[in-house]
Short mmCIF file of C-alpha atoms in Angstrom, two decimals:
data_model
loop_
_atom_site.label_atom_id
_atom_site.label_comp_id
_atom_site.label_asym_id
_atom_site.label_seq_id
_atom_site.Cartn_x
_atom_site.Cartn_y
_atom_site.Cartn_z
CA UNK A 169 105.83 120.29 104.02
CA UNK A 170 105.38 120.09 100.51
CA UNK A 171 108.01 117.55 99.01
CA UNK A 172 108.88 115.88 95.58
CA UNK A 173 106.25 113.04 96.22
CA UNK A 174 102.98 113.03 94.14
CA UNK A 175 101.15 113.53 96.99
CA UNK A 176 102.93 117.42 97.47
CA UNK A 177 99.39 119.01 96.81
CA UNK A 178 97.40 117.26 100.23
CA UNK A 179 101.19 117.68 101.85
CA UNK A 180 100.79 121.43 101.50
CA UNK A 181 97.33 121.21 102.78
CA UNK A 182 98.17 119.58 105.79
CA UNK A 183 101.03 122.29 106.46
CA UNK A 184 99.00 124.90 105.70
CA UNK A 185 96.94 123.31 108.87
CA UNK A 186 99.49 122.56 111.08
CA UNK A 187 100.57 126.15 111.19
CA UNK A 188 97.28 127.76 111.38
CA UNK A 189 96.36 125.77 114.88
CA UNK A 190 100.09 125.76 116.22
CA UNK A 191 99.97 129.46 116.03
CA UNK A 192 96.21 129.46 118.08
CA UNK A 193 98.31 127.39 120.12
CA UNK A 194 100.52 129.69 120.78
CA UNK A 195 103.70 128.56 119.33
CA UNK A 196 106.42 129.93 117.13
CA UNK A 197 106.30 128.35 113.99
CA UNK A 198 107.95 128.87 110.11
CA UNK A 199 107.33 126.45 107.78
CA UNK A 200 110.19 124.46 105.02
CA UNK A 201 109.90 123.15 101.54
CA UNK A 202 111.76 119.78 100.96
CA UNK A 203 114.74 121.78 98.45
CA UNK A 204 118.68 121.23 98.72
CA UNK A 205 118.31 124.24 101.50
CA UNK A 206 116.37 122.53 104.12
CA UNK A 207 119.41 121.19 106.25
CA UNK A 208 120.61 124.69 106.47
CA UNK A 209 116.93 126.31 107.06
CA UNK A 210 116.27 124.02 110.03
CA UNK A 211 119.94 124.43 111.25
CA UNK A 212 119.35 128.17 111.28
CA UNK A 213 115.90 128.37 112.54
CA UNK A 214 117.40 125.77 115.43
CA UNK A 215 114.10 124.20 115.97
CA UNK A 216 112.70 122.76 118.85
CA UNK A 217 110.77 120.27 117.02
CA UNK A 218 109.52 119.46 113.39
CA UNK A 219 106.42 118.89 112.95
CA UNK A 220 106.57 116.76 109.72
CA UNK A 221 103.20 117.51 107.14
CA UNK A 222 104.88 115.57 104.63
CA UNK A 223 102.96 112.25 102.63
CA UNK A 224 104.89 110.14 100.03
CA UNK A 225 108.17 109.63 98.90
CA UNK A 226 111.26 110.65 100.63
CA UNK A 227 108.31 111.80 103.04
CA UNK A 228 106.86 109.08 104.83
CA UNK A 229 109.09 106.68 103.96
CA UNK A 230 111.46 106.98 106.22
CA UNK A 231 114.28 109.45 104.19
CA UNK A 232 113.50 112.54 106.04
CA UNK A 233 113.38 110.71 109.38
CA UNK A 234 116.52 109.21 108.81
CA UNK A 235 117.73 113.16 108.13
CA UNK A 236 116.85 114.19 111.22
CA UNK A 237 117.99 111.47 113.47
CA UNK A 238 121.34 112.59 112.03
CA UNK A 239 120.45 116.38 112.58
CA UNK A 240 119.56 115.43 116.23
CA UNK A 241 116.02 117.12 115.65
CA UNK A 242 113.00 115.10 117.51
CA UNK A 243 109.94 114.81 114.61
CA UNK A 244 106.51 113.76 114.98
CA UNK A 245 105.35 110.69 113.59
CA UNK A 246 107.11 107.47 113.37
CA UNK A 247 110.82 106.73 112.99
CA UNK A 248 112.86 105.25 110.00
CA UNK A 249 112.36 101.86 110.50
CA UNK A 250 108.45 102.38 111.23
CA UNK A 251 107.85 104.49 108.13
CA UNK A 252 109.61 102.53 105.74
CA UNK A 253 108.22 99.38 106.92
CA UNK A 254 104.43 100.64 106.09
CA UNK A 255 105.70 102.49 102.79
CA UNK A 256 106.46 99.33 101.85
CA UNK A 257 103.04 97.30 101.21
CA UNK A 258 104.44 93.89 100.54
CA UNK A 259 106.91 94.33 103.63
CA UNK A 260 103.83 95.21 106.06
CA UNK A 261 101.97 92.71 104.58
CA UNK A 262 104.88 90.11 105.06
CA UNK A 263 104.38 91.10 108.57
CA UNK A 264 100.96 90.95 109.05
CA UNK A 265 100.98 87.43 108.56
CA UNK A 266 103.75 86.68 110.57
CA UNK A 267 101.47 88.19 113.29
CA UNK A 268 98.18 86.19 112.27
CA UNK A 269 96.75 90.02 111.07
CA UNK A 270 94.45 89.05 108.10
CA UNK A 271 95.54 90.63 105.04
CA UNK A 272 94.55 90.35 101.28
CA UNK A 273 96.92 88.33 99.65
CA UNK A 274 99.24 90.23 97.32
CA UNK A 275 101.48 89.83 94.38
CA UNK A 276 104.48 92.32 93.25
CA UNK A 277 105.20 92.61 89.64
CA UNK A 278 108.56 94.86 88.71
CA UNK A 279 108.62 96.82 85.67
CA UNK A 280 112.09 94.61 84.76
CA UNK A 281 109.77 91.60 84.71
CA UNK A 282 108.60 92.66 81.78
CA UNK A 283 111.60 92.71 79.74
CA UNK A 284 112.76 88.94 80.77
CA UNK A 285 109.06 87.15 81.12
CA UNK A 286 106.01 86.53 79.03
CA UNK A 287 103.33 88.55 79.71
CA UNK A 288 100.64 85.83 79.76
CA UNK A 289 102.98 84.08 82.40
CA UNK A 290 103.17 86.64 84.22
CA UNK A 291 99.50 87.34 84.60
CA UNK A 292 98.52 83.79 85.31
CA UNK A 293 101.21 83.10 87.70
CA UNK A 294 100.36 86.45 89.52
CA UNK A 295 96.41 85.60 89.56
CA UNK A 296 96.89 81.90 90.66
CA UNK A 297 98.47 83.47 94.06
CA UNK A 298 95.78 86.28 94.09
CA UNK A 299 91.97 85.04 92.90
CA UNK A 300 90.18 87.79 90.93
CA UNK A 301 89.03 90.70 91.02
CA UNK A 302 92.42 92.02 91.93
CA UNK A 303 93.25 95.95 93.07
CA UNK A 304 96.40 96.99 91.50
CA UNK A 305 98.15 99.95 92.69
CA UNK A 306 101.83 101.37 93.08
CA UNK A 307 104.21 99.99 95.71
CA UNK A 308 105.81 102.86 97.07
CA UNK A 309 103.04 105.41 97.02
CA UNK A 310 99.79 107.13 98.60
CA UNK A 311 96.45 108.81 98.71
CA UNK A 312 95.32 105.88 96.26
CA UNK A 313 97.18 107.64 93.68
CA UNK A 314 97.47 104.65 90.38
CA UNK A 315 95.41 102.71 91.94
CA UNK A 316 92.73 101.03 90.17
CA UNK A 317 90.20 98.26 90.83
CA UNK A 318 90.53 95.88 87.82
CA UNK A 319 87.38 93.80 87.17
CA UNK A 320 87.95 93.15 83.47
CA UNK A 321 90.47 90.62 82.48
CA UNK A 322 91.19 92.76 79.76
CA UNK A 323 92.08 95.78 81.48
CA UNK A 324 94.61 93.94 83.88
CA UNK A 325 98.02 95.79 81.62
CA UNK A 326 96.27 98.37 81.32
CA UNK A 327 95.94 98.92 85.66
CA UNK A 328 99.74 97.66 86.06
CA UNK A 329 101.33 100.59 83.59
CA UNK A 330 98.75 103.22 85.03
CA UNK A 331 100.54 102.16 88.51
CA UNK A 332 104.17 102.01 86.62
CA UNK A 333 103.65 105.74 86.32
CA UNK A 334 103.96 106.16 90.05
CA UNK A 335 106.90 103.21 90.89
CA UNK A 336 108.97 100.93 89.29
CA UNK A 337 107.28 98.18 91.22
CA UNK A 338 103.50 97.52 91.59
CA UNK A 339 101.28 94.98 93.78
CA UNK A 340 98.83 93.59 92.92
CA UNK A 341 96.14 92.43 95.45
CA UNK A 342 93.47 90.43 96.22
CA UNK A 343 90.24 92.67 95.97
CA UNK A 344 88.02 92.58 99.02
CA UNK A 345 84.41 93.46 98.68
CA UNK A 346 82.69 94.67 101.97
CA UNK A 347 82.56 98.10 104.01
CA UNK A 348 85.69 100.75 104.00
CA UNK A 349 86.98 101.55 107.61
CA UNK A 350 89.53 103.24 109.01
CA UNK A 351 91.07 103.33 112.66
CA UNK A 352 93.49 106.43 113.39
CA UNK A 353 96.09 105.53 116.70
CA UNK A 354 97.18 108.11 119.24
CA UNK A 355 100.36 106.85 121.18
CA UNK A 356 103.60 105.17 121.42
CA UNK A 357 103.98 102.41 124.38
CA UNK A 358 100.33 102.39 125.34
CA UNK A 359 98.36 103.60 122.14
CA UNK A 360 94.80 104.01 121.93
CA UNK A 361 92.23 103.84 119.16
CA UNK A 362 89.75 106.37 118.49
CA UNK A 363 86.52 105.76 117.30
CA UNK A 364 86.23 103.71 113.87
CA UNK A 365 84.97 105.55 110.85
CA UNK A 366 83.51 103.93 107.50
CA UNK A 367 84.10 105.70 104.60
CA UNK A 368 81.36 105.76 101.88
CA UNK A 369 82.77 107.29 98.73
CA UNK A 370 80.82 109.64 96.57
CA UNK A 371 82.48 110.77 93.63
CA UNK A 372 84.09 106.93 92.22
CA UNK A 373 83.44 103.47 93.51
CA UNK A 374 86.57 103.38 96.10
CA UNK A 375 88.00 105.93 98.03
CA UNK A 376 90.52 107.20 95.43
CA UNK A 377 92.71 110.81 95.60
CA UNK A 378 90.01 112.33 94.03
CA UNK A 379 87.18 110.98 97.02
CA UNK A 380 89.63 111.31 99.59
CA UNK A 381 90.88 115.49 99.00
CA UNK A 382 87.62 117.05 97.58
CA UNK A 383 85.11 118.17 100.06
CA UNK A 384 81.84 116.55 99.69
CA UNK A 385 84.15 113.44 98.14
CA UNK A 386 83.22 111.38 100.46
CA UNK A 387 80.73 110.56 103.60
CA UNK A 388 82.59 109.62 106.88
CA UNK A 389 80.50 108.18 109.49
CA UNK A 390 81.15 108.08 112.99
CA UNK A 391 80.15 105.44 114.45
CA UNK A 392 80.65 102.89 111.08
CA UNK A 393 77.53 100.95 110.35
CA UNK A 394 79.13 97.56 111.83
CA UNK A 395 78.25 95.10 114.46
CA UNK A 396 80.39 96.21 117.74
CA UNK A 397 82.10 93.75 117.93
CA UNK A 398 83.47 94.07 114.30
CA UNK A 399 84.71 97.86 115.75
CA UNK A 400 86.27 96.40 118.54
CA UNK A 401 88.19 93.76 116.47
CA UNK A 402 88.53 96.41 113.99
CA UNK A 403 90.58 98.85 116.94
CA UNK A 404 92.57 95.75 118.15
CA UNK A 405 94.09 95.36 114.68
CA UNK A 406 94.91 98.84 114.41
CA UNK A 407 96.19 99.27 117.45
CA UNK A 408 98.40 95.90 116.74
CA UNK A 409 99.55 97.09 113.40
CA UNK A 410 100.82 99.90 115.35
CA UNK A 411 102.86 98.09 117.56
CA UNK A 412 104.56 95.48 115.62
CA UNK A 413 105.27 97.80 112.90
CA UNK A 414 107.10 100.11 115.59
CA UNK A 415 104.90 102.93 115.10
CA UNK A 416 104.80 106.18 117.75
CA UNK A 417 103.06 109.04 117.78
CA UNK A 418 99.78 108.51 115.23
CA UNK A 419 99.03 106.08 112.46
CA UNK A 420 95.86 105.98 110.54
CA UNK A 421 95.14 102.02 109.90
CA UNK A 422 92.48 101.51 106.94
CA UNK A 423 90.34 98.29 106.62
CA UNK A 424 88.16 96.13 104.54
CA UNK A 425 85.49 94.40 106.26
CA UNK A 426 84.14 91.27 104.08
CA UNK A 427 80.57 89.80 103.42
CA UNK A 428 81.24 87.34 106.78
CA UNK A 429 82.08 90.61 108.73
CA UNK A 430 85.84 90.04 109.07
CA UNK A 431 88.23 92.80 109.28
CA UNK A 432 91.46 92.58 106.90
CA UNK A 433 93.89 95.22 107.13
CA UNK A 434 94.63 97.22 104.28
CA UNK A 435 97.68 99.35 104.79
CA UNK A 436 98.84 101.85 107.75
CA UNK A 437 99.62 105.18 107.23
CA UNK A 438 102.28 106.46 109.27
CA UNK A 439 101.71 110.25 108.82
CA UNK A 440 98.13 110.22 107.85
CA UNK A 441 96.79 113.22 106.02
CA UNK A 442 95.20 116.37 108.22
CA UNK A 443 93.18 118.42 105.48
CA UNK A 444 89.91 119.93 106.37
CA UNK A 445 88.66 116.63 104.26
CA UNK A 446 91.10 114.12 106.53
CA UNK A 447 90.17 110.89 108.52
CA UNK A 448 92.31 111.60 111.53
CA UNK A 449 90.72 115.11 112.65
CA UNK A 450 87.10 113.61 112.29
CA UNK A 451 88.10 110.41 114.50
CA UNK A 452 89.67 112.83 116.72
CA UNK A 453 86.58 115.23 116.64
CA UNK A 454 84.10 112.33 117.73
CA UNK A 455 86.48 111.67 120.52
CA UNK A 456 85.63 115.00 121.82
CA UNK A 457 89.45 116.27 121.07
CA UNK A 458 89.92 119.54 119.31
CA UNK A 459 92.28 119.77 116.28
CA UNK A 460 94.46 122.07 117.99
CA UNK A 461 94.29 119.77 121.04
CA UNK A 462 95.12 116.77 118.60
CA UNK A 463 98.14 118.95 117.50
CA UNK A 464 99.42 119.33 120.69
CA UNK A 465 99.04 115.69 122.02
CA UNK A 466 100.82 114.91 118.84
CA UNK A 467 103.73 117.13 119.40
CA UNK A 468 103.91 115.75 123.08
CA UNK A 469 103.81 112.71 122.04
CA UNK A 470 107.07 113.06 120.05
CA UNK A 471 109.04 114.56 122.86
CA UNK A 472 107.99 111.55 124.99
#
């Protein structure tokens, strides 16, 4: 838990969490700081599994996976490959298409394109791929952190160094007006969806860090105000992104659905957050499963 990502704040959260219902569970827990004495810590405490409460960098990125495959420790959550690929916005959305998954189109500017192009070039070149409005937001990162809806020409640099504060690489995306949804997945060969949640932001006009961590920052409603259909489309994407990004365990799959009631897939999250405020728990609540039951199943899950 915890971490060097900007996201170490809802990572503590969640860990704070994790141990308060593994110990009503009945388990013997001790929690670990990402610091230059973790490979000793977990080698001493000889753990029978990690439960990993990290978001971020070197989090859910595949870095601390990668760690302990080599430590021989089983993890919950996704593996390397998995949770690099979904870090990695313009790789998951390279694959998205490739599986006919409808996705806003997207545009990555790095920060050394700025020292060797124009910056009028640049912006034309990236909003003749994209249409406007555009969302522009860091590569690499989470919990909507530099992310910013850009309706204003104007305010287009402005948006790209805001998300240069977070990575040295930013998209820049098509921006999708319609109704915020979100479909957590329990599973690894034969994963299930549970129920579809919109998200109706109250504190900003998207569902920023700020809507997403603050009680009260947002409304989630169980079941979202879509046609049925829409839900069921909506769970057969998530449960797809799932699979062909190699997911296991849970993901947390968040959508846009347009004007004409079509579903485009956002990004997944590989190791969704689990605050009191989280998207996962309330799925998992409406599905009549317990956060300490949801805890377990995911712990299972990784020793499958």
């Amino acid at each position: 838990m915890g971490g060097k990502s900007g996201e170490r704040e809802v990572s503590l959260k969640t860990g704070c969490n994790f141990m308060e219902s593994l110990k009503r569970s009945g388990c013997t827990v001790a929690s670990f700081d990402i610091d230059d004495q973790l490979i000793r810590n977990l080698q001493e405490y000889q753990a029978e599994l990690v439960f990993l409460a990290l978001h971020g960098k070197y989090g859910e990125d595949g870095t601390i996976q990668g760690m302990l495959e080599m430590m021989g420790l089983p993890y919950t959550g996704s593996g390397v490959l998995a949770s690099a690929l979904a870090m990695d916005k313009m790789m998951s959305k390279r694959i998205f298409a490739y599986e006919n998954i409808p996705t806003p189109k997207g545009v990555c500017i790095h920060i050394r394109d700025l020292e060797k192009e124009d910056r009028g070039l640049i912006k034309e070149r990236t909003l003749q791929k994209t249409g406007w409005p555009v969302v522009i937001k860091p590569l690499l990162e989470g919990s909507s952190l530099g992310v910013t809806i850009v309706r204003d020409p104007d305010d287009f640099w402005k948006a790209v160094e805001k998300a240069f504060q977070y990575d040295q690489i930013v998209l820049v995306e098509q921006f999708i007006s319609g109704v915020e949804i979100t479909v957590g997945v329990l599973g690894n060969n034969e994963p299930r969806a549970l129920p579809v949640i919109e998200i109706v932001p109250v504190l900003g006009g998207f569902y920023d860090y700020e809507s997403k961590y603050t009680i009260g920052g947002s409304d989630h409603i169980i079941p979202a105000r879509i046609p049925q259909e829409v839900q069921e489309l909506a769970s057969k994407l998530a449960i797809h992104t799932h699979i062909v990004l190699g997911c296991r365990g849970y993901s947390r799959t968040d959508l846009i659905v347009d004007k004409e009631g079509v579903p485009f897939v956002l990004e997944v999250n590989t190791l969704p957050g689990m605050t009191e405020t989280s998207l996962v728990p309330d799925a998992a609540r409406a599905a009549g499963i317990s956060f300490d039951e949801l805890l377990l199943e995911i712990g299972r899950l990784a020793l499958e």
